[in-house]
Short mmCIF file of C-alpha atoms in Angstrom, two decimals:
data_model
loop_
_atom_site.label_atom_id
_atom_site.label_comp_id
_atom_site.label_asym_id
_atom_site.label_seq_id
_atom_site.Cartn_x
_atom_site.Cartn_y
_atom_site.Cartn_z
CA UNK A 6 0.00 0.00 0.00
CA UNK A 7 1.11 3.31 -0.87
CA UNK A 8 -1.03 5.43 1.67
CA UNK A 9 1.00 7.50 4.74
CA UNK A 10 -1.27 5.45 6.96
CA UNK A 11 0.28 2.47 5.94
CA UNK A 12 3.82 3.56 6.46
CA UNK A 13 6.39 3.72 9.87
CA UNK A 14 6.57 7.24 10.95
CA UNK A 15 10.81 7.00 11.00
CA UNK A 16 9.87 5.54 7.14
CA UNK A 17 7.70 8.70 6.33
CA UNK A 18 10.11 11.06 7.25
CA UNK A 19 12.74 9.33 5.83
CA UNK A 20 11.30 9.87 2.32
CA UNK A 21 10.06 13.50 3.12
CA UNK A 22 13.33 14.83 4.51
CA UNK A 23 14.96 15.57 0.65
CA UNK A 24 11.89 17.36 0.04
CA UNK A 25 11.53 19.45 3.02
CA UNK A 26 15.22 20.02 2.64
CA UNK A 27 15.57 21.14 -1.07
CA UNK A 28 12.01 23.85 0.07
CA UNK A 29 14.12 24.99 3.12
CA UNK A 30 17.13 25.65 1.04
CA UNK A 31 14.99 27.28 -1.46
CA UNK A 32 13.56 29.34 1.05
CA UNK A 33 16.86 30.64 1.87
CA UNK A 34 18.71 31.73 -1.26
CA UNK A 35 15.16 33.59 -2.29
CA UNK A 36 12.47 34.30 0.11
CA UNK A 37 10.00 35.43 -2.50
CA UNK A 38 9.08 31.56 -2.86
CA UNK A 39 7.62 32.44 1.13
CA UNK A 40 5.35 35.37 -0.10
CA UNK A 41 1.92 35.02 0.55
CA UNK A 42 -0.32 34.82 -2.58
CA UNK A 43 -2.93 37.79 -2.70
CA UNK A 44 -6.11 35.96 -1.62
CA UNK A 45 -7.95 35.05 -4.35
CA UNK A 46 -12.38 35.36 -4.22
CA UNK A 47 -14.59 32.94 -5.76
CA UNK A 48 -16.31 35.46 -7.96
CA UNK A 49 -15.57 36.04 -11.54
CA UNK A 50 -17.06 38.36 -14.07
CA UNK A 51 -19.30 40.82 -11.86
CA UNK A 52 -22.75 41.76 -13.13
CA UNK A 53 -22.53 45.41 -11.80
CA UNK A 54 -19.61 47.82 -12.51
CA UNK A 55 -16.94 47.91 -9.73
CA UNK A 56 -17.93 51.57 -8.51
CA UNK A 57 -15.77 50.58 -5.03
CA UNK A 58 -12.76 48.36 -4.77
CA UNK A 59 -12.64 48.53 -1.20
CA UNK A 60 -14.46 49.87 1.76
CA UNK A 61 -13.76 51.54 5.15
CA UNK A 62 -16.20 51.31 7.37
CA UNK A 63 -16.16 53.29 10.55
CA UNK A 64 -17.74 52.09 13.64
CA UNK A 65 -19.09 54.02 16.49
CA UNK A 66 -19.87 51.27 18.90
CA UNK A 67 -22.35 52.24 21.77
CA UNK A 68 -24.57 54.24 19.51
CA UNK A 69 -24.30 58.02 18.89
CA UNK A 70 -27.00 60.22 19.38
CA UNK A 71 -28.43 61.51 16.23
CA UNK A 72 -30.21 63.63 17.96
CA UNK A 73 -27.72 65.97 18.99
CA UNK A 74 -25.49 65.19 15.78
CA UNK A 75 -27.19 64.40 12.63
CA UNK A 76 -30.95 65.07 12.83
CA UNK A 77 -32.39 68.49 13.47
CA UNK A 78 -35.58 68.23 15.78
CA UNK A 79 -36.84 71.62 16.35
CA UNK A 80 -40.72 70.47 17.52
CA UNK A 81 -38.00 67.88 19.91
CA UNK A 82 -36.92 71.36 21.12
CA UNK A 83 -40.27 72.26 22.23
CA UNK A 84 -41.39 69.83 23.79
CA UNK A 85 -38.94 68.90 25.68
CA UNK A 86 -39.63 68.29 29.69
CA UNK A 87 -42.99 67.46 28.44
CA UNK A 88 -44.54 63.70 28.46
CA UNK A 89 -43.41 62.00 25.12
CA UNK A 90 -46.95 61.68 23.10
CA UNK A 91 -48.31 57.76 23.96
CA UNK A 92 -48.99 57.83 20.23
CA UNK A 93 -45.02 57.28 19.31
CA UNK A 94 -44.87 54.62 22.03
CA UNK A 95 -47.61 52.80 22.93
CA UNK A 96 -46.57 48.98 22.28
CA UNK A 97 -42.96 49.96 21.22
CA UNK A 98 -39.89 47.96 22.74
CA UNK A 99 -38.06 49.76 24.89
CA UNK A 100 -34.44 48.86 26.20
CA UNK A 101 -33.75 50.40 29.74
CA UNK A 102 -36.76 52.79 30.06
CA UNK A 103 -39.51 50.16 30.73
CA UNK A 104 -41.34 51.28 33.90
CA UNK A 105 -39.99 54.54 33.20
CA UNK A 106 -41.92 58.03 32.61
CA UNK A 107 -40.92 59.06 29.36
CA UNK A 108 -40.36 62.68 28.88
CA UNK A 109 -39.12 64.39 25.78
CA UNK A 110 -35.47 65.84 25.75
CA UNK A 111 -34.80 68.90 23.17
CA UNK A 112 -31.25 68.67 21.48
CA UNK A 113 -28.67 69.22 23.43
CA UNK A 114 -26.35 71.40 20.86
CA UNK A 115 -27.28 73.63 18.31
CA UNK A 116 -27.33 72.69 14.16
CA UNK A 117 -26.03 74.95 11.47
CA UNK A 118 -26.20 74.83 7.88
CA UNK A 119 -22.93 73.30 6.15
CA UNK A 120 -21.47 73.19 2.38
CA UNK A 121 -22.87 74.45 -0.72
CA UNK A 122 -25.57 71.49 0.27
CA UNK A 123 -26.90 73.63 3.28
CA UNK A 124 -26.23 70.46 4.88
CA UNK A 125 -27.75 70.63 8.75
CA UNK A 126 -25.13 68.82 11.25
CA UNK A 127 -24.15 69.72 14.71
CA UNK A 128 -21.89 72.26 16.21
CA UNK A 129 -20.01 69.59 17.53
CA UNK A 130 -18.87 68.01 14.07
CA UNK A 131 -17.64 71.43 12.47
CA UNK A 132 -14.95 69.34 10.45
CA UNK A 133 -17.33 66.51 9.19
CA UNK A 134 -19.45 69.91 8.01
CA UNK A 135 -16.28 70.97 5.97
CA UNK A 136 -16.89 68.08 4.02
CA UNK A 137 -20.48 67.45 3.55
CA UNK A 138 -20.61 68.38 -0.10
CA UNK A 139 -18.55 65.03 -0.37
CA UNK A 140 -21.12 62.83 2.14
CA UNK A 141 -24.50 61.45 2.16
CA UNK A 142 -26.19 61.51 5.00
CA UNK A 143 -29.05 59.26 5.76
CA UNK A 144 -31.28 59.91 8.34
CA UNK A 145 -33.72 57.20 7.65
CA UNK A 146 -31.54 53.77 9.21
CA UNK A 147 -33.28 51.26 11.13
CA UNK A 148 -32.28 47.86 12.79
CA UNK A 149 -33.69 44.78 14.52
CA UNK A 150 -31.79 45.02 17.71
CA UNK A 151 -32.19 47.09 20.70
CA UNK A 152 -28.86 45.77 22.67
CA UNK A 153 -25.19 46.21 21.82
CA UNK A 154 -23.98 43.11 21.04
CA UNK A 155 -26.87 41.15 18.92
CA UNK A 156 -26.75 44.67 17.88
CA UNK A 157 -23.60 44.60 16.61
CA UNK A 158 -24.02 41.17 15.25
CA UNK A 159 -26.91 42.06 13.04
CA UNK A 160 -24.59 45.37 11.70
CA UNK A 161 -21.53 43.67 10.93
CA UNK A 162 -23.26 39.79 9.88
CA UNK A 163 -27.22 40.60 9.09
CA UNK A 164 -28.08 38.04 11.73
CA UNK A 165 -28.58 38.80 15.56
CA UNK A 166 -27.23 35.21 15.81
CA UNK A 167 -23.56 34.43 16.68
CA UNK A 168 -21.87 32.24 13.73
CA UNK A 169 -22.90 33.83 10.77
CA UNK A 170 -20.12 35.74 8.42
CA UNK A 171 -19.27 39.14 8.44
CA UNK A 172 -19.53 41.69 5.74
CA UNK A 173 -15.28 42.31 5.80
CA UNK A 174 -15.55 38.00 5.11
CA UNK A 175 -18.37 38.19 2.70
CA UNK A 176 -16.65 40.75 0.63
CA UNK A 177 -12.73 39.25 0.74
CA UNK A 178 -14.85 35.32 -0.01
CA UNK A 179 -16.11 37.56 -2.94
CA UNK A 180 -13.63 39.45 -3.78
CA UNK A 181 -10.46 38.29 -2.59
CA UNK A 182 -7.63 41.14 -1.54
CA UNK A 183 -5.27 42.95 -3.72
CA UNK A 184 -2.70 42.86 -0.89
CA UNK A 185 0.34 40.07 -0.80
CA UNK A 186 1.43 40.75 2.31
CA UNK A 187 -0.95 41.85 4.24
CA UNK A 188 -4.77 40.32 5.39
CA UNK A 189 -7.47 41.53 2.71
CA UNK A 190 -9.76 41.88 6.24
CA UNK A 191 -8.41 44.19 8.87
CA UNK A 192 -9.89 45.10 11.79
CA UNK A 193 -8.72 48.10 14.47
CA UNK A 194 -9.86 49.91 18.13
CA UNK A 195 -9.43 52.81 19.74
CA UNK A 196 -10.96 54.20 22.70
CA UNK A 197 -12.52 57.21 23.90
CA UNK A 198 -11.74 58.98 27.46
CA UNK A 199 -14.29 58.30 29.74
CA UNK A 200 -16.39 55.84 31.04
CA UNK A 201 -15.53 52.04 30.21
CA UNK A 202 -17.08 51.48 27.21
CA UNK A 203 -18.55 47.98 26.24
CA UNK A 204 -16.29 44.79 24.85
CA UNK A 205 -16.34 44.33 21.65
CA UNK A 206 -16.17 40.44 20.90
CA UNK A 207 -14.10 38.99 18.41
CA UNK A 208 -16.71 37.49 16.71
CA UNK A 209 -17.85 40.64 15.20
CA UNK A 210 -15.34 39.90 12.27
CA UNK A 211 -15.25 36.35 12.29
CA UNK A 212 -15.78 34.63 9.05
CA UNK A 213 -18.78 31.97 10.35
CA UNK A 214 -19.05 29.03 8.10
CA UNK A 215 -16.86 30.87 5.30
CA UNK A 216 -13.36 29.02 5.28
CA UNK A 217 -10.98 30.61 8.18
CA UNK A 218 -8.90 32.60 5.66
CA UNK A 219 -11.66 35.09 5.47
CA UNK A 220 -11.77 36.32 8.96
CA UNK A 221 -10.34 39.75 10.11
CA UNK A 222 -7.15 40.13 11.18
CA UNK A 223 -6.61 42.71 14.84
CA UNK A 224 -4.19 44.83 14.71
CA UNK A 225 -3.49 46.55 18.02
CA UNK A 226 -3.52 50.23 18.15
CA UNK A 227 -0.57 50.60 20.46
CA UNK A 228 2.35 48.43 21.28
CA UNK A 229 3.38 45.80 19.11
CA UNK A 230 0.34 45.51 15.96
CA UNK A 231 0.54 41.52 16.02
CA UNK A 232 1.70 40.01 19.48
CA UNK A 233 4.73 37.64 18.49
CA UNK A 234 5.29 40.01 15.49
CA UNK A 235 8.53 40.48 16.56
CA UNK A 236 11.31 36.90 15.60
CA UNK A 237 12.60 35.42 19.23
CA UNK A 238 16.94 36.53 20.05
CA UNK A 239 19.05 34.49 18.19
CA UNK A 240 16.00 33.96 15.00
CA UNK A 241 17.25 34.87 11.86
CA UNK A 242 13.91 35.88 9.03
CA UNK A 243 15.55 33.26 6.80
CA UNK A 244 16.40 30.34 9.70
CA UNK A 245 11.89 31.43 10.31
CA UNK A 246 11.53 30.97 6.79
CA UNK A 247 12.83 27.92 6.55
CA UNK A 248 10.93 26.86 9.06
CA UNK A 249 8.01 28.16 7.63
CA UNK A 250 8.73 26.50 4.16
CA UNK A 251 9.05 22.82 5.79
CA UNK A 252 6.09 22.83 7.69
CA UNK A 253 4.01 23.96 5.05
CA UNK A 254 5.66 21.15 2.76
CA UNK A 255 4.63 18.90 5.35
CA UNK A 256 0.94 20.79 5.37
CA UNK A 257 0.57 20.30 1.46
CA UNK A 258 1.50 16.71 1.94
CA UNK A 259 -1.02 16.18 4.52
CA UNK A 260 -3.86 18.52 2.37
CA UNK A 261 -3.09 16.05 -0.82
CA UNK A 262 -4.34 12.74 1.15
CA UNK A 263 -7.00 14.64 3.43
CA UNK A 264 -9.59 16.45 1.76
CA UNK A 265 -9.94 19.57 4.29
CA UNK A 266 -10.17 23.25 3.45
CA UNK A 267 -8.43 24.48 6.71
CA UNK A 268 -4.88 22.80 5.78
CA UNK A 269 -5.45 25.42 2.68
CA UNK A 270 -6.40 28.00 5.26
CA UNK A 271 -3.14 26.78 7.45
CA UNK A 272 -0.56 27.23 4.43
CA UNK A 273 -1.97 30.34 3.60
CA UNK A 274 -1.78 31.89 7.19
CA UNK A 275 1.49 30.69 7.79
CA UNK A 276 2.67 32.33 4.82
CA UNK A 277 0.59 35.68 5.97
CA UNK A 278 2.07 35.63 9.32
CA UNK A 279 5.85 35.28 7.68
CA UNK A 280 5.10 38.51 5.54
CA UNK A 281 3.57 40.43 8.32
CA UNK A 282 6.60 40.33 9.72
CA UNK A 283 8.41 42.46 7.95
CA UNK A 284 4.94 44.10 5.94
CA UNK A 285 3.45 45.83 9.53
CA UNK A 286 6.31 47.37 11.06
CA UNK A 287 6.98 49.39 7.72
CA UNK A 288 2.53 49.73 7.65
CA UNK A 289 2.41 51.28 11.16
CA UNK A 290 5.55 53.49 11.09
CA UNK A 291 3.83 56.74 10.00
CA UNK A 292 6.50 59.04 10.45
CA UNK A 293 7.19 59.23 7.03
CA UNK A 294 3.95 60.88 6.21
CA UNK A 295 5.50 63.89 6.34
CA UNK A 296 4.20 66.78 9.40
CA UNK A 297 1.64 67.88 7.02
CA UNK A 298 -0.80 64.93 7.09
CA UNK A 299 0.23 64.31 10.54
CA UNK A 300 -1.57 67.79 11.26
CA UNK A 301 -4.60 66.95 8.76
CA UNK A 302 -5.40 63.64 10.90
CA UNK A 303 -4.54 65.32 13.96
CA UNK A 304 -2.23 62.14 15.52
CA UNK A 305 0.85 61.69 16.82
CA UNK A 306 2.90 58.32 15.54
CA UNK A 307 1.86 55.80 18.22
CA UNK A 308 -0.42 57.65 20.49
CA UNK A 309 -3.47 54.37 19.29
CA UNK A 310 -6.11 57.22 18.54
CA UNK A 311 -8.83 57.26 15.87
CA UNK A 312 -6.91 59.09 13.89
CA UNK A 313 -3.76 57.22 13.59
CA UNK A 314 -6.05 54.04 13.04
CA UNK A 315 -7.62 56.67 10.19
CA UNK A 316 -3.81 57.39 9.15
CA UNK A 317 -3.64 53.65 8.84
CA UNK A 318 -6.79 52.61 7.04
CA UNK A 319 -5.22 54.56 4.23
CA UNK A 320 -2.05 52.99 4.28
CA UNK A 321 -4.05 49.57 4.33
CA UNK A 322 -6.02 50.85 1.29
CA UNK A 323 -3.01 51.96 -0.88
CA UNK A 324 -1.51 48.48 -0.06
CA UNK A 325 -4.53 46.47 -1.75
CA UNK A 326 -6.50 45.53 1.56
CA UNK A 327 -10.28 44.68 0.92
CA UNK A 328 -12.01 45.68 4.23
CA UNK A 329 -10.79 47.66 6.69
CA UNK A 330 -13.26 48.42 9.73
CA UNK A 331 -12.16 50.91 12.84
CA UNK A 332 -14.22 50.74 16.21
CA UNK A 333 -13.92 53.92 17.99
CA UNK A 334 -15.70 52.36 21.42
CA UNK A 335 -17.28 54.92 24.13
CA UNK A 336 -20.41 56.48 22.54
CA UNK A 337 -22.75 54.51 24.92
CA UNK A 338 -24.76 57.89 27.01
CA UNK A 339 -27.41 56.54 28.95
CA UNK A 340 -26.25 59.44 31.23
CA UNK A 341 -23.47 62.26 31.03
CA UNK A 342 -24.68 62.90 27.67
CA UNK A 343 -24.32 66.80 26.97
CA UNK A 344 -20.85 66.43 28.90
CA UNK A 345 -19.20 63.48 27.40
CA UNK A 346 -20.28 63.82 23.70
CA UNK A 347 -18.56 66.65 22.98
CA UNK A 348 -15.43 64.48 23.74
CA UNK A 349 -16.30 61.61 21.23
CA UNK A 350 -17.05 63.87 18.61
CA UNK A 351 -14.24 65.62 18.85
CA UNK A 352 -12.12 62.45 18.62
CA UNK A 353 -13.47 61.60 15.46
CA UNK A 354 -14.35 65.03 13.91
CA UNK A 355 -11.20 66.22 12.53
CA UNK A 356 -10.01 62.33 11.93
CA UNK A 357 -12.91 61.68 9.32
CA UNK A 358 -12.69 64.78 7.40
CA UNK A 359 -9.09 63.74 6.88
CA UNK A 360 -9.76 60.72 5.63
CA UNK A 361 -12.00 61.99 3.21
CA UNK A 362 -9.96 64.81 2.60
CA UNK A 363 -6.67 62.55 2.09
CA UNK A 364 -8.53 59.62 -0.15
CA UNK A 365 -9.18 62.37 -2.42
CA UNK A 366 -6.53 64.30 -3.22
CA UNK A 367 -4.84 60.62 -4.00
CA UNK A 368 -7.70 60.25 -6.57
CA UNK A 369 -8.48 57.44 -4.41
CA UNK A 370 -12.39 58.21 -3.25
CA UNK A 371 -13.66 57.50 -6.52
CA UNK A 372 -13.24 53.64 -5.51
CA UNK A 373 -13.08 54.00 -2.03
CA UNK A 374 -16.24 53.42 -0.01
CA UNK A 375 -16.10 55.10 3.66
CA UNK A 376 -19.39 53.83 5.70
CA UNK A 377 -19.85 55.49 9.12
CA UNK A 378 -22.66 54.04 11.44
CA UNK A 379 -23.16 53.22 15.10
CA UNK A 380 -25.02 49.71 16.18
CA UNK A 381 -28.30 51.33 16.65
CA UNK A 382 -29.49 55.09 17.62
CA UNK A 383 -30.72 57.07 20.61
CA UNK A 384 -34.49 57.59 21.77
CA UNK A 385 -36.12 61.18 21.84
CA UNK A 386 -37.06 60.34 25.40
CA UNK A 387 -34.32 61.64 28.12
CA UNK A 388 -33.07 59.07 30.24
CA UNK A 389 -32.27 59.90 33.65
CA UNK A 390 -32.40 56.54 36.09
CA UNK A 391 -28.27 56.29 35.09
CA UNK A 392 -27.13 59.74 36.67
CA UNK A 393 -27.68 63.24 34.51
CA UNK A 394 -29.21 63.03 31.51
CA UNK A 395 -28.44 60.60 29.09
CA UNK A 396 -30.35 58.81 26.13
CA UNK A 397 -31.71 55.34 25.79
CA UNK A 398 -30.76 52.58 22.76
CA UNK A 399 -33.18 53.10 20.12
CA UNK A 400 -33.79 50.96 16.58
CA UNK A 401 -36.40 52.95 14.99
CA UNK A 402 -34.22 55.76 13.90
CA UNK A 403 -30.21 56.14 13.40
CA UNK A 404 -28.30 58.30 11.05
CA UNK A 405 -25.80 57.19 9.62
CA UNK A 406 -23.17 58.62 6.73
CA UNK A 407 -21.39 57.17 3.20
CA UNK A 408 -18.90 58.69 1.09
CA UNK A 409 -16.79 57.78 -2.58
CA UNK A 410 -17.21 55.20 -4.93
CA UNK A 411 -20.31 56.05 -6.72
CA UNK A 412 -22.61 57.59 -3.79
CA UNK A 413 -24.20 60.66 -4.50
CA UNK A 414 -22.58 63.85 -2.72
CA UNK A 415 -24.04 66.66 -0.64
CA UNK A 416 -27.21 64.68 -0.38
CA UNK A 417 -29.49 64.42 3.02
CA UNK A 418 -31.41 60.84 2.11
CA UNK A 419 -34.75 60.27 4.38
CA UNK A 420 -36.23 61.62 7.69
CA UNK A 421 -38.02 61.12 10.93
CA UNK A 422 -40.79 62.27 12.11
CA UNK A 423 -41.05 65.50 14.39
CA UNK A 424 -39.67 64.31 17.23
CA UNK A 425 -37.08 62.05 15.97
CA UNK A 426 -38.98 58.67 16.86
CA UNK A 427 -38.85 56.54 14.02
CA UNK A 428 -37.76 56.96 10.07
CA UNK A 429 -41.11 58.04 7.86
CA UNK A 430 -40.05 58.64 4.19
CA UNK A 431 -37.32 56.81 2.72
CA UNK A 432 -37.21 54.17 5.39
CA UNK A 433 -34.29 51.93 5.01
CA UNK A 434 -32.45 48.90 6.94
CA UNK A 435 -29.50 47.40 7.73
CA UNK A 436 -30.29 44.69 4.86
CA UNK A 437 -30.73 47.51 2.72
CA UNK A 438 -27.49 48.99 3.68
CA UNK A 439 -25.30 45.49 2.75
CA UNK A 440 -27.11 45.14 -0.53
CA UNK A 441 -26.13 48.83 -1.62
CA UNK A 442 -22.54 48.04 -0.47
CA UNK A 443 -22.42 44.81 -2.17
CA UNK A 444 -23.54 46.59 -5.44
CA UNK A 445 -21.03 49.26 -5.20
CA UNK A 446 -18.58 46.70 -5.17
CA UNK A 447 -20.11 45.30 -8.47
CA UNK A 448 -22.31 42.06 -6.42
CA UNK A 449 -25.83 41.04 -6.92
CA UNK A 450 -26.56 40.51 -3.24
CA UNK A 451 -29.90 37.89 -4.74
CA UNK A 452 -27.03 36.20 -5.97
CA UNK A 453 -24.24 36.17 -3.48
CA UNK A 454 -24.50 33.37 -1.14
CA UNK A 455 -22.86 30.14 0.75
CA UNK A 456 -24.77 26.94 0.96
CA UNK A 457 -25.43 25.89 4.89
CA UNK A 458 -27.09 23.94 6.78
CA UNK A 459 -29.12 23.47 3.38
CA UNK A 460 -29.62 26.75 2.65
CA UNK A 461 -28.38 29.41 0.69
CA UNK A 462 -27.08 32.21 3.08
CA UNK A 463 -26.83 35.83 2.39
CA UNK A 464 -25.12 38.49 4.09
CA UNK A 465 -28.33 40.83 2.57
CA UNK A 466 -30.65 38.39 4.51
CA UNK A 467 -34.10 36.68 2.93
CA UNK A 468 -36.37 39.41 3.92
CA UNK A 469 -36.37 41.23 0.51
CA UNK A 470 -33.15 43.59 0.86
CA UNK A 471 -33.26 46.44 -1.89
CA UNK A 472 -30.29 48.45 -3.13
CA UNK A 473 -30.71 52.34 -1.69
CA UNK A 474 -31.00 53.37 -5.21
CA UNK A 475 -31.36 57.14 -4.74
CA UNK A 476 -28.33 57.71 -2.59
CA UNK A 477 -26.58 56.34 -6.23
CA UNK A 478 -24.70 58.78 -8.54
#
């Protein structure tokens, strides 16, 4: 019998040894052999034109009130210290206010009028408002959940339910990555100054029951980017590549007898991780921007702020990476609401604008798409059993913001009603929003799916997604 089963295991290695040896020794005299291949997706011709070859989608996880940021509520104004109407209410799920008197809370900050667009935003976001001739804002979002994590779940997967892809995996399965040396799904944190501000689980950029390859790769904000990025004292990069080299011969031998995709996924991560190596350190090292973008972003090299991880999402971008998704964490206010959002807002103000402002002056906007969103929004109703005033989670209105690759600019899309309670005209959902991103990116979202569990799984869901159409150049 030929089989590996069949054989000694001093006879196996015995016949493997001049192969691993000749791959090591290859390895050494030229380490391109190691590079990573650029991840590859499984679709081909796309039915849509490729308005966005990659996306950056910025997360403000805790959920930031619209209400004193993106929608304008003058009636809200009036009425507030007086008992929200029963009529916006009455039967409605509430998350921390049940029992509670609910009494309506005006805006805490004043609106002005921004951009050619007469675009209305808040005082607090005077740098976003620089821009808003280059956003669309859409006032209309809604969502499922009420709580942060199944929250976050159904933002980042479509599905409340832990398991199921996210949209960074959906799109590099898809897509695959441009980069060689670097993950095609990147994932990075900062966080604000204040209160502790919720976990946010690993699983939010997991790849589900889409082959491991796909998942998001953390990198850190501060310290070291990778832990163990760094070779051990007394490792040489080509005695790790040689390493490297033999156990992945002895990984391709094992994936040629044993039909499993995760010895592909294996190969290909080892491969990753030996390219990281000496791809990240040059990635994070942003002194060489020069002191003028330093000043745009408003971040000093190291300092793990939202606007070095901006800094970085563009360096990620220029290098060919697929997804690339910040958190910014702290924007939870049940209470301390007019003190502490003033602080988050200002951490991400300037940082955004940048972004926008730096993508396109490198003619790189056009294909860029930047997606900025909380989990959920906040509820007209003032909440004050947490300390002073805050706001409660809300999922019947959120605003939310896109930018580049084929969105329409200097465009409000949708409204609530009066007092900020729920989207009325131009209602749209999280489904919605996955199907529009997939089409940007040239995807039919009917299309795009993964047989499990017998059925065919969508990031867009099965409830009848539609692509947001009128937010389209």
């Amino acid at each position: 019998m030929n089989s590996i089963s069949s054989q000694t295991r001093r006879a196996f290695l015995g016949r493997t040894t001049q192969g691993l040896g000749a791959v090591a020794l290859a390895s050494l005299m030229n380490p391109e052999l190691l590079r990573a291949a650029a991840i590859r997706g499984t679709l081909g011709k796309l039915p849509f034109p490729q308005k966005a070859k990659r996306v950056i989608w910025l997360t403000m996880a805790g959920g930031p009130s619209q209400l004193e940021l993106f929608d304008h509520k003058p009636k809200l104004a009036e009425m507030d210290g007086r008992p929200m109407p029963e009529s916006f209410t009455k039967g409605q799920q509430l998350a921390q206010l049940q029992g509670q008197k609910l009494v309506c809370k005006g805006p805490m900050f004043r609106f002005q009028k921004y951009g050619e667009c007469q675009m209305e935003l808040s005082e607090l976001l005077p740098h976003i408002g620089s821009v808003a001739d280059d956003i669309c804002l859409v006032r209309s979002m809604t969502t499922d959940a009420i709580n942060h994590d199944p929250a976050h779940m159904f933002m980042n997967t479509g599905s409340q339910i832990a398991g199921r892809p996210s949209m960074g995996s959906w799109i590099t399965y898809g897509l695959g990555s441009e980069a060689d040396d670097l993950p095609g799904f990147v994932v990075m944190m900062s966080t604000g100054k204040g209160r502790n501000p919720q976990p946010i689980a690993a699983r939010q950029w997991s790849s589900g029951f889409l082959p491991s390859k796909f998942q998001g790769v953390q990198l850190r904000s501060q310290g070291d980017p990778v832990l163990y990025l760094t070779s051990p004292n007394g490792v040489t990069r080509e005695q790790q590549g040689a390493d490297v080299a033999a156990i992945n011969a002895l990984n391709k031998q094992h994936a040629a007898i044993c039909d499993d995709p995760e010895i592909a996924t294996r190969i290909a991560q080892y491969e990753m991780a030996f390219q990281m190596q000496a791809s990240v350190p040059e990635l994070v090292d942003i002194r060489g921007e020069g002191a003028k973008t330093l000043e745009l972003y408003g971040c000093t090299p190291g300092d793990g702020s939202f606007a070095s991880n901006c800094l970085l999402a563009r360096r990620l971008a220029e290098r060919g990476t697929r997804f690339i998704q910040l958190y910014h964490r702290d924007w939870d206010h049940h209470s301390l609401l007019r003190e502490e959002l003033p602080l988050r807002a200002g951490e991400v103000d300037r940082a955004c604008m940048a972004l926008i402002t730096d993508l396109k002056r490198r003619g790189m906007l056009d294909d860029t798409l930047i997606v900025f969103s909380g989990e959920f929004g906040r509820t007209p109703m003032a909440q004050g059993n947490k300390g002073p005033v805050g706001r409660d989670h809300h999922n019947k209105a959120m605003s939310m913001w896109l930018a580049g690759a084929g969105i329409q600019r200097g465009v409000t899309f949708g409204s609530t009603d009066d007092l900020g309670y729920a989207a009325q005209e131009n209602i749209t959902t999280v489904h919605d929003l996955h199907a529009t991103m997939l089409h940007q990116l040239g995807i039919n979202h009917d299309a795009f799916s993964f047989k499990f569990q017998g059925l065919d799984a969508r990031l867009s869901g099965v409830e009848g997604a539609k692509v947001i159409k009128k937010i389209l150049a």
